[in-house]
Short mmCIF file of C-alpha atoms in Angstrom, two decimals:
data_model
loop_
_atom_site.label_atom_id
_atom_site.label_comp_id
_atom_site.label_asym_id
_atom_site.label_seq_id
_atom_site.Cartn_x
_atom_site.Cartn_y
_atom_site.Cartn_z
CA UNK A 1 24.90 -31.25 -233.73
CA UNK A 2 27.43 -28.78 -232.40
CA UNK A 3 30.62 -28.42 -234.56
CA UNK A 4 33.86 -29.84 -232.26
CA UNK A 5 36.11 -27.92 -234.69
CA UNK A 6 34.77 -24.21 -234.53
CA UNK A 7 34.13 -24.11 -230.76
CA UNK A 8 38.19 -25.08 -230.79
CA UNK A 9 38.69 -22.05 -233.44
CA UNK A 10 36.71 -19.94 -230.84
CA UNK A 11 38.19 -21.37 -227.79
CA UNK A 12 41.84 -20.53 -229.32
CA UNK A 13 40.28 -16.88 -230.57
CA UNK A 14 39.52 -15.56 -227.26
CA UNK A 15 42.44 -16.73 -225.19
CA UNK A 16 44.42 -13.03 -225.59
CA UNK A 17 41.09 -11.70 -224.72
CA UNK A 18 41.04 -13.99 -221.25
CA UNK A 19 44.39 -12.93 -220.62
CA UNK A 20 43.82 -8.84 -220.82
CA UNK A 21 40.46 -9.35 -218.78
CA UNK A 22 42.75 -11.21 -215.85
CA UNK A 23 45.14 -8.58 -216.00
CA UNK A 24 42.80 -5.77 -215.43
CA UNK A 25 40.74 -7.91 -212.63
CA UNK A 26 44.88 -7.99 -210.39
CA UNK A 27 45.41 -4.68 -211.28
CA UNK A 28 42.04 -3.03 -209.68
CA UNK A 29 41.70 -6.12 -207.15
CA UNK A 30 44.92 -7.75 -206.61
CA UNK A 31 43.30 -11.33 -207.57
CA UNK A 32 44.87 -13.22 -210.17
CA UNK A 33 42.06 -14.70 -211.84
CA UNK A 34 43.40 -16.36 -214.90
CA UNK A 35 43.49 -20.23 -214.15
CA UNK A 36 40.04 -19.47 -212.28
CA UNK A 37 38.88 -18.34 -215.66
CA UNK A 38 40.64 -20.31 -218.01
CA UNK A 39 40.58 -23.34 -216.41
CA UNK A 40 36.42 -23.85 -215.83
CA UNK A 41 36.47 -22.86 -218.88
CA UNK A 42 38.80 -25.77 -220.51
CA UNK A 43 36.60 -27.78 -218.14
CA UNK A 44 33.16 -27.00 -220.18
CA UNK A 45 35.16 -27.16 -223.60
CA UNK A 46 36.42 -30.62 -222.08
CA UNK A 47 33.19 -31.87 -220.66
CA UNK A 48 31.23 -30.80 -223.95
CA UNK A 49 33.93 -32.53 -226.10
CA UNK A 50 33.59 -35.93 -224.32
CA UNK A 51 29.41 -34.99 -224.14
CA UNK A 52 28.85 -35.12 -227.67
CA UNK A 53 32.16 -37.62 -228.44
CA UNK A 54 30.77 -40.48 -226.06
CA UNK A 55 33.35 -42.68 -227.58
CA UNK A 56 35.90 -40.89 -225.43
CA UNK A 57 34.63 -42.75 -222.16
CA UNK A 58 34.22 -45.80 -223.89
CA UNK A 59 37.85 -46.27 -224.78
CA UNK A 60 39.58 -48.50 -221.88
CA UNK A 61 43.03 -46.80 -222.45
CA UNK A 62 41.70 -43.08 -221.55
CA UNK A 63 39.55 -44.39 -218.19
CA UNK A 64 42.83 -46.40 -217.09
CA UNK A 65 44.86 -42.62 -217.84
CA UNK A 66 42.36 -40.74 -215.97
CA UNK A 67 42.24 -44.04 -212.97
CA UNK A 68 46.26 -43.56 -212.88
CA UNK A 69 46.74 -39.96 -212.71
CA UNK A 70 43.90 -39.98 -209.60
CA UNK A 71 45.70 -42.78 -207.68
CA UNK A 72 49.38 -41.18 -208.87
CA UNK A 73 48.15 -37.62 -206.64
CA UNK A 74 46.49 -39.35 -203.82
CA UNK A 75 50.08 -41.47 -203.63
CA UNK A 76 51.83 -37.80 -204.39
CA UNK A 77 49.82 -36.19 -201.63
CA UNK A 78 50.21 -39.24 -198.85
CA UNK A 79 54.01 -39.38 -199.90
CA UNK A 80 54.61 -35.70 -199.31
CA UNK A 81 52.49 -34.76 -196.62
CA UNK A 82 55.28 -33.69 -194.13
CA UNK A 83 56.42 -31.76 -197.10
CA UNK A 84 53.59 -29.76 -198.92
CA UNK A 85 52.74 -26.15 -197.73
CA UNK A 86 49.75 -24.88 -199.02
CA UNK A 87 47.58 -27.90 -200.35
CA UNK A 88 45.52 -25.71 -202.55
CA UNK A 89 48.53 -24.39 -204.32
CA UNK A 90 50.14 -27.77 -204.91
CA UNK A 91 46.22 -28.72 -206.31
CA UNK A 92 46.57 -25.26 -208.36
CA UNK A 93 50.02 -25.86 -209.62
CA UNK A 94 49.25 -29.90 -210.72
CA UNK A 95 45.66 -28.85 -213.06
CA UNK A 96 47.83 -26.15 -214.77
CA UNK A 97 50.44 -29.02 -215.97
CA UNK A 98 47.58 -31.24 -216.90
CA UNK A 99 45.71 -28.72 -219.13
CA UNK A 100 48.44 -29.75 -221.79
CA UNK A 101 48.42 -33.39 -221.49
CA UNK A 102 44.35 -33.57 -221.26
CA UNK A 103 44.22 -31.28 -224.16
CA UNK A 104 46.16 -33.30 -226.26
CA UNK A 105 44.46 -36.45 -224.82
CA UNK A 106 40.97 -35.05 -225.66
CA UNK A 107 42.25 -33.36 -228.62
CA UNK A 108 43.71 -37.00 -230.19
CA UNK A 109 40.42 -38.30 -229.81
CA UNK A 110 38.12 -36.16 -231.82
CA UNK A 111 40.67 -35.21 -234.59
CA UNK A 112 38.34 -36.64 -237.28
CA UNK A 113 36.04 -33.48 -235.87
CA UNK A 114 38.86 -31.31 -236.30
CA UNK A 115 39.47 -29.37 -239.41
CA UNK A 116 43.01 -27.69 -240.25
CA UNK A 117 41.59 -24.20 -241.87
CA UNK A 118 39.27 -23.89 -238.66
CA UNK A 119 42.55 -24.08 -236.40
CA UNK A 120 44.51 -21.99 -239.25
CA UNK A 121 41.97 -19.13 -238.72
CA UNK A 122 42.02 -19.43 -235.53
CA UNK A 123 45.80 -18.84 -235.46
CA UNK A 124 45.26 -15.77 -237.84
CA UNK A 125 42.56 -14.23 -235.72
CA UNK A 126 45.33 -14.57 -232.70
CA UNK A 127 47.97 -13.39 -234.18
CA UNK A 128 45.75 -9.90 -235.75
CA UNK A 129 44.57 -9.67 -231.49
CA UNK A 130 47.69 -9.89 -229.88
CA UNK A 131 49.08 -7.12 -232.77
CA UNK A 132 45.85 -5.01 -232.13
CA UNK A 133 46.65 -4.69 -228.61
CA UNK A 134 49.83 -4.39 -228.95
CA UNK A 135 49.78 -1.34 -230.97
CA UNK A 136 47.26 0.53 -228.99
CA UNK A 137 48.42 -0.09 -225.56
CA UNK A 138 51.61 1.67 -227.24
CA UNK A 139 49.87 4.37 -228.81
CA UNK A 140 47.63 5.26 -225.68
CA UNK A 141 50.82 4.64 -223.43
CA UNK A 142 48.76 2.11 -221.48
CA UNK A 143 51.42 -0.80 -221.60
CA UNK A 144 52.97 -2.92 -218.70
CA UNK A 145 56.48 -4.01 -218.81
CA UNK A 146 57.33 -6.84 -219.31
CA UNK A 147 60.37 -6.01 -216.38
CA UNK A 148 58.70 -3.85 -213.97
CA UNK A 149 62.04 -3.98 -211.91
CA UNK A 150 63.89 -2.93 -214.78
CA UNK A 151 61.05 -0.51 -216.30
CA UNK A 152 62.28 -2.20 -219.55
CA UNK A 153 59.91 -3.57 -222.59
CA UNK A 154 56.29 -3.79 -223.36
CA UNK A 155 53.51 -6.43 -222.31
CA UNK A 156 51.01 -4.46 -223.65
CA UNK A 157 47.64 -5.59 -221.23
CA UNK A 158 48.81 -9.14 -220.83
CA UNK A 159 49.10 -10.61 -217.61
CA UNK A 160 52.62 -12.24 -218.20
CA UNK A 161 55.36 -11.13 -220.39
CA UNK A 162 57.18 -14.69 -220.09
CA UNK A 163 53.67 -16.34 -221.38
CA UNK A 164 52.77 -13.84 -224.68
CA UNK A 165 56.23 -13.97 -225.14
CA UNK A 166 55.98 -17.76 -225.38
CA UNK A 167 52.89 -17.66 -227.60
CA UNK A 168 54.75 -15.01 -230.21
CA UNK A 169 57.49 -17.48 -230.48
CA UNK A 170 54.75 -19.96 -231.35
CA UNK A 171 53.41 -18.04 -234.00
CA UNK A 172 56.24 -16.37 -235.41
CA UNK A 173 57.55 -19.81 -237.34
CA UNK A 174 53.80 -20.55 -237.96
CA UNK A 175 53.33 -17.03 -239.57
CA UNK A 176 56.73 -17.27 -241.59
CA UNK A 177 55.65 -21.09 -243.46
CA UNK A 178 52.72 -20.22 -243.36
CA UNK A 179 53.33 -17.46 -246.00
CA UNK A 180 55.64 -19.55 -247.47
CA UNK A 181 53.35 -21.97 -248.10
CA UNK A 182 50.47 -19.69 -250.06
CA UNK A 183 52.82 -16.29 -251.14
CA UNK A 184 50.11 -13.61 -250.54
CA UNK A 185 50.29 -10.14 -248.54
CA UNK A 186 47.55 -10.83 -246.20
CA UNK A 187 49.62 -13.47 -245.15
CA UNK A 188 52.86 -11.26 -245.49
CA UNK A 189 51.18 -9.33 -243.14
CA UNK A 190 50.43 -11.76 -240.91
CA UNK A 191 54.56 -12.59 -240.56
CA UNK A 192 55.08 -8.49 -239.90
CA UNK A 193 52.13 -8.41 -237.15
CA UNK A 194 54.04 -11.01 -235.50
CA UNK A 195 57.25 -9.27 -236.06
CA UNK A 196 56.43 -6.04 -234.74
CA UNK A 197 55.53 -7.44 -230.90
CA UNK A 198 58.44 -10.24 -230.99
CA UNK A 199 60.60 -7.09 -230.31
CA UNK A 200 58.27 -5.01 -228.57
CA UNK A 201 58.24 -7.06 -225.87
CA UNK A 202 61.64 -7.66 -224.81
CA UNK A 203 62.08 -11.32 -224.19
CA UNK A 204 64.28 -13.34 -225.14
CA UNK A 205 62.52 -16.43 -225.93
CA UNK A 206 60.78 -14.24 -229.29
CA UNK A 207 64.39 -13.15 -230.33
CA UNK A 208 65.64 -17.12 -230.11
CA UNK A 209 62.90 -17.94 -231.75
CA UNK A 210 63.07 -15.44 -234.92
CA UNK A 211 66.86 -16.65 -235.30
CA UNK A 212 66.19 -20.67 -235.33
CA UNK A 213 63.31 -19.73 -237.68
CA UNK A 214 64.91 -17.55 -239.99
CA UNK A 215 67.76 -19.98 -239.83
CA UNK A 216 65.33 -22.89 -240.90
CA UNK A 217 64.11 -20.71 -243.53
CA UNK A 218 67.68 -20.51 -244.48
CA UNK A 219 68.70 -23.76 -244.87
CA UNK A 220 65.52 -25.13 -245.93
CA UNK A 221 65.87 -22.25 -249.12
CA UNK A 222 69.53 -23.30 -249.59
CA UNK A 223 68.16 -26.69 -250.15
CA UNK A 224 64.72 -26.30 -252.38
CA UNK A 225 67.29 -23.70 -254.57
CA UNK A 226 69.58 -26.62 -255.17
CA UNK A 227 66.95 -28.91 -255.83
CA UNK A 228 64.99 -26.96 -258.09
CA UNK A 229 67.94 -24.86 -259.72
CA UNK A 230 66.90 -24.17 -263.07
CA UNK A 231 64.05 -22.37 -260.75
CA UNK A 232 65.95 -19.33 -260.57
CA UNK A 233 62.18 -16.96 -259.76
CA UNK A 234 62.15 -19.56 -256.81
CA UNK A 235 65.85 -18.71 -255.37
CA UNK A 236 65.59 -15.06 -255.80
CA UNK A 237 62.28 -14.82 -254.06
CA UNK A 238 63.33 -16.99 -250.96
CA UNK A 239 66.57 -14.57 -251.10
CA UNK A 240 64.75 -11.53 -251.30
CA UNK A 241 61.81 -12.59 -248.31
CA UNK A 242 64.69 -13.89 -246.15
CA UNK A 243 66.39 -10.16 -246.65
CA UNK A 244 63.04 -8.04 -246.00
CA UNK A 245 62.75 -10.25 -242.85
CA UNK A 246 66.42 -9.75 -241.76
CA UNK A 247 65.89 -5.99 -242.61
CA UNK A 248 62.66 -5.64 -240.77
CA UNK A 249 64.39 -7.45 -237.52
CA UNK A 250 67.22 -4.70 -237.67
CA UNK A 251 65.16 -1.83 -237.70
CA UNK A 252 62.71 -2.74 -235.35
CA UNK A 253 65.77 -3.93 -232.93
CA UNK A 254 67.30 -0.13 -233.49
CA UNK A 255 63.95 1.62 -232.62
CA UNK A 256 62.97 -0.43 -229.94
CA UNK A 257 64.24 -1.41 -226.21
CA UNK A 258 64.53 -4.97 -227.41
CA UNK A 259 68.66 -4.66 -227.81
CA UNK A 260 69.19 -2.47 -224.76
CA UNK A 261 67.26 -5.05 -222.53
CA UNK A 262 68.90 -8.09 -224.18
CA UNK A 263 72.06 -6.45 -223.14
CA UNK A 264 71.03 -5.78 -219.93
CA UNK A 265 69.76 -8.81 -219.06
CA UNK A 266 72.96 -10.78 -220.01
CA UNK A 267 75.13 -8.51 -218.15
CA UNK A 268 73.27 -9.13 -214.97
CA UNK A 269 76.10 -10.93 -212.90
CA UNK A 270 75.59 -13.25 -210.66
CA UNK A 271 76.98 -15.73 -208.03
CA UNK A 272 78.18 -18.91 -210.79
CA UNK A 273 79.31 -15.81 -214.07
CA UNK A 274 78.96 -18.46 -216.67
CA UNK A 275 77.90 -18.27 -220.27
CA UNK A 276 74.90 -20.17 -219.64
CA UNK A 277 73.70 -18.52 -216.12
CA UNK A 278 73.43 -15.55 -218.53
CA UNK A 279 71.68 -17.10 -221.48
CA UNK A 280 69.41 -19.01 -219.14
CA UNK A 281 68.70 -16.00 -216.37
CA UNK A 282 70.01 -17.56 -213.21
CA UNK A 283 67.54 -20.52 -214.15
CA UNK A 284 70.44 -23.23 -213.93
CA UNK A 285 70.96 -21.90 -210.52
CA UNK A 286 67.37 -22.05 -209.50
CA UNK A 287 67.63 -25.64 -211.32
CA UNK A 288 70.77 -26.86 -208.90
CA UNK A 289 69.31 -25.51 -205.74
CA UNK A 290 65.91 -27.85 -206.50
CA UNK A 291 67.79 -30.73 -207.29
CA UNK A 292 69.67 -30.52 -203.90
CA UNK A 293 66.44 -29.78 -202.11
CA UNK A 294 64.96 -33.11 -204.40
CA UNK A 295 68.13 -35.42 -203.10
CA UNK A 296 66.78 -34.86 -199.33
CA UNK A 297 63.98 -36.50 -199.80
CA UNK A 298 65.11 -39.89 -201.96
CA UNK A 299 63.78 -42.28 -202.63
CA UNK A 300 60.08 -41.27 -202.55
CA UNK A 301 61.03 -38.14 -204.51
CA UNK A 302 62.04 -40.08 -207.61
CA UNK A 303 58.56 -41.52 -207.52
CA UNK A 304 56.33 -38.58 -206.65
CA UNK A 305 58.46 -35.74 -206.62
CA UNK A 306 58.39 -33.31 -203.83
CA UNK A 307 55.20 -31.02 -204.60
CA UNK A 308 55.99 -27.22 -203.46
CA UNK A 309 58.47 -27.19 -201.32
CA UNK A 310 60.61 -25.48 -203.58
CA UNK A 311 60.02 -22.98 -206.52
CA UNK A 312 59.62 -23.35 -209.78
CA UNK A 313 63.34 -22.80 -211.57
CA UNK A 314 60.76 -22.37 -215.14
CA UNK A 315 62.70 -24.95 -216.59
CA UNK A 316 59.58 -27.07 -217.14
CA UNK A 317 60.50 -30.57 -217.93
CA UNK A 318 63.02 -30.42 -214.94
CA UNK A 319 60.42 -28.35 -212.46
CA UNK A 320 57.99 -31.53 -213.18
CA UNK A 321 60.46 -34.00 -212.29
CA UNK A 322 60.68 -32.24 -209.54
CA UNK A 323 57.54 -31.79 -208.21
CA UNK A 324 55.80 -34.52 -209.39
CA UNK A 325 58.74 -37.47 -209.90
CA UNK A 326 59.21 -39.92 -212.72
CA UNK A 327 56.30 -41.04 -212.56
CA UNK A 328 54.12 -38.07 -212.74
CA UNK A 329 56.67 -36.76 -215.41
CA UNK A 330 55.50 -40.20 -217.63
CA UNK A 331 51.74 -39.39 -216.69
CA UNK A 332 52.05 -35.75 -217.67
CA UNK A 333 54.01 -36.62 -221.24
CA UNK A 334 52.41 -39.44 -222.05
CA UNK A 335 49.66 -38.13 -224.14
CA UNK A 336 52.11 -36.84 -226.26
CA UNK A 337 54.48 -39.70 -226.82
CA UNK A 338 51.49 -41.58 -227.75
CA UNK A 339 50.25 -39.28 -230.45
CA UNK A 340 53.72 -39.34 -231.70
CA UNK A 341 53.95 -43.17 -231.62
CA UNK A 342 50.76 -42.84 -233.48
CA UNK A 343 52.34 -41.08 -236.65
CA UNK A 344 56.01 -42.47 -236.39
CA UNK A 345 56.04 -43.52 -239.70
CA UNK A 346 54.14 -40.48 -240.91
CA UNK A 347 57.14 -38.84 -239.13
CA UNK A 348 59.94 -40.82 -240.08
CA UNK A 349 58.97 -40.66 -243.77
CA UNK A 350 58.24 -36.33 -243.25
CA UNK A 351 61.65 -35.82 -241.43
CA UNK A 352 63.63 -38.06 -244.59
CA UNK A 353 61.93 -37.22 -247.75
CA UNK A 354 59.18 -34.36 -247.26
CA UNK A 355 60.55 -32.05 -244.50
CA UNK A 356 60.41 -29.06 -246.96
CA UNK A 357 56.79 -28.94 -247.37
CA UNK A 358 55.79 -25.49 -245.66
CA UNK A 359 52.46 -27.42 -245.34
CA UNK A 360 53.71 -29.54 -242.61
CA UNK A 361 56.43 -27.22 -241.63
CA UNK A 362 54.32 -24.49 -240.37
CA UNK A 363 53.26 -26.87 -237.41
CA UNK A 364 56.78 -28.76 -236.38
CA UNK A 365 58.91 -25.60 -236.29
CA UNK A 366 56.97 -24.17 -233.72
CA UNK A 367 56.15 -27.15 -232.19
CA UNK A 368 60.61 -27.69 -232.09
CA UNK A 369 60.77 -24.55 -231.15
CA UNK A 370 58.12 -24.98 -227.87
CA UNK A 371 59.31 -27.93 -226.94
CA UNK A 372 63.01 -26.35 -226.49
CA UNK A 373 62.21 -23.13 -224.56
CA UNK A 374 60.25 -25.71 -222.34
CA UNK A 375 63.30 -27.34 -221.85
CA UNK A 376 65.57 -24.01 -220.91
CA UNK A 377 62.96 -21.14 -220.08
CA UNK A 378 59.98 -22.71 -219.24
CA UNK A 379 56.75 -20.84 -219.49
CA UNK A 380 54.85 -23.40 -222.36
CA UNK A 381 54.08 -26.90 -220.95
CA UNK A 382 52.73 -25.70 -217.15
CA UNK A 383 51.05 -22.28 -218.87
CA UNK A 384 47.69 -22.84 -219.64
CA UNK A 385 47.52 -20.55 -221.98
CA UNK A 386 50.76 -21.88 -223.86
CA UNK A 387 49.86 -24.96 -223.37
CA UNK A 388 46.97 -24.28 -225.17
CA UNK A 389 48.26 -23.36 -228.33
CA UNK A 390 51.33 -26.19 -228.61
CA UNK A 391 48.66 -28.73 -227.80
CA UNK A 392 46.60 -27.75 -230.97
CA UNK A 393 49.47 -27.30 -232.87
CA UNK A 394 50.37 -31.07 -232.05
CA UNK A 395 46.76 -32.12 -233.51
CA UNK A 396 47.32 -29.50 -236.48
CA UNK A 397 50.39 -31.38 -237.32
CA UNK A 398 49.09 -35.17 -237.00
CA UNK A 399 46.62 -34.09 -239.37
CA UNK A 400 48.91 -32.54 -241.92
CA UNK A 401 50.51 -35.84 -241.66
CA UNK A 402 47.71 -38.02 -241.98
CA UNK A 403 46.75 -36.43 -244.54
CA UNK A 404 43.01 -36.95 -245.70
CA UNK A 405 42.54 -39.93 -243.88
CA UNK A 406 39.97 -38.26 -241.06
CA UNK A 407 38.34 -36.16 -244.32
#
């Protein structure tokens, strides 16, 4: 019988690997091949999933999903057909949103096959990759930037600084309670390997996210310290972590690009010099334009959206209203609200009495944390490879909550 659970720990393993092999098949051919890889291969992970998990077709609620979401783009299509340019885009753009939702869909319905150290290596594996190549693209001066325009920060042999930027801010909360939880130096390690290519890179998304984290950290500290105060071994060591990690952030920000582009970027003026326009890149701009481009086209667009005939703004929630309506936004998120409707009171109980457990921690920071960039710089729900990893960290943290109940 093939084991669900390590072909996941695999599938997670090589997706760095994917993304360096697409990079160097545009640079030599000018093809971007990375859905074209990834996605027949989600499509055999998918297909061999629901092979050997024949349960999958048998439940009505998944063959109505998969009924809906045909008739929803054949409606999409018919509704917009005066409006789409480029079919085969619109088709390209609409299975890289769905990778998430399937995932989790497919995901939810083998979790008793899933098993929480298999996905934790997994996560380890990535995270020693990612700071591999990181380390010699900069030592063999190999690197992209992650700004070509700007010749500013360092991509290493990824195809998209915006995506592995993503990703780090994924793993960077994972890696920090993740220590927390089991205080070891491999592990220690783990948060500094992380570290190192959060400012390497240059975006802001892995800056953001090392400030909520450490913040989280913070208050979370503040709090077990109170509780436990006679612990005083337990205060100075969350004390002492939460000063190495402050120190290591300053240093690494001095040596590095990472404040110089920050800088840069948020001095970039443009036509609406707000606050927000600078935090957010011109995105809100992008985000305004589309919506007047979206009012032009009422009522239908409320329904089915209005496919490609504007660009993204990589705001995601809002570019999927947009191109794909109400209703394909409730088609694309509703695997999601289902699994959490499926551990509400698993949830409610976590977020009141138990939210201090690193155990559980190490999977709803990040997954906080994903679901807000997706919201304001885009890049996680309609990546694939993003996508990817907030999908499994979804499953990772139903389990934690359910506790031994699919052992």
């Amino acid at each position: 019988m093939i084991n669900i659970s390590k072909i996941i720990k695999w599938f997670i393993i090589v997706q760095p690997i994917l993304d360096i092999i697409n990079l160097f098949i545009y640079k030599h051919s000018g093809f971007q091949m990375g859905s074209i890889i990834k996605g027949p291969l989600m499509l055999i992970f998918i297909s061999v999933t629901i092979l050997f998990n024949i349960d999958i077709i048998k439940n009505k609620k998944n063959v109505l999903y998969f009924i809906i979401l045909i008739f929803f783009y054949v409606f999409h299509v018919k509704s917009n057909e005066m409006v789409l340019f480029n079919l085969d885009k619109n088709i390209y753009s609409l299975v890289k949103t769905l990778i998430f939702p399937i995932m989790i869909l497919v995901l939810d319905l083998i979790i008793d096959k899933v098993e929480k150290t298999d996905i934790n290596r997994a996560l380890e594996f990535s995270i020693v990759i990612i700071f591999i190549i990181f380390i010699m693209a900069k030592l063999t001066n190999t690197y992209e930037y992650s700004y070509e325009t700007m010749k500013v920060g360092n991509k290493a042999w990824f195809f998209s600084g915006n995506e592995i930027g993503s990703i780090l801010a994924l793993l960077f909360p994972f890696s920090v309670f993740y220590y927390l939880e089991e205080r070891n130096f491999y592990r220690f390690l783990l948060v500094g390997m992380v570290l190192i290519p959060c400012f390497m890179i240059g975006i802001k998304t892995t800056i953001v996210s090392i400030i909520i984290t450490m913040f989280i950290v913070f208050i979370i500290s503040v709090y077990r310290s109170i509780k436990n105060y006679k612990s005083l071994k337990n205060r100075k060591f969350n004390m002492l972590f939460g000063f190495i990690i402050i120190l290591l952030s300053l240093i690494l920000i001095y040596n590095s690009s990472t404040l110089e582009i920050f800088i840069s970027r948020m001095n970039i003026v443009y036509d609406r010099d707000s606050l927000i326009t600078k935090i957010l890149s011109g995105r809100d701009i992008m985000l305004i334009n589309n919506f007047e481009v979206f009012q032009n086209y009422l009522p239908r667009a409320i329904f089915f959206g209005i496919g490609n005939k504007v660009g993204i703004s990589e705001m995601d929630f809002f570019d999927i209203i947009i191109r794909y309506g109400f209703i394909g936004f409730i088609i694309v998120f509703y695997p999601m609200l289902n699994l959490l409707f499926s551990i509400k009171s698993e949830l409610k109980q976590y977020l009141i009495g138990s939210i201090t457990d690193y155990k559980k921690t190490k999977y709803f920071v990040p997954i906080i944390i994903g679901t807000s960039l997706s919201f304001l710089v885009g890049h996680v729900v309609v990546a694939p490879s993003v996508s990817f990893y907030l999908s499994i960290l979804f499953i990772a943290f139903k389990l934690e909550l359910k506790g031994d109940i699919y052992v």
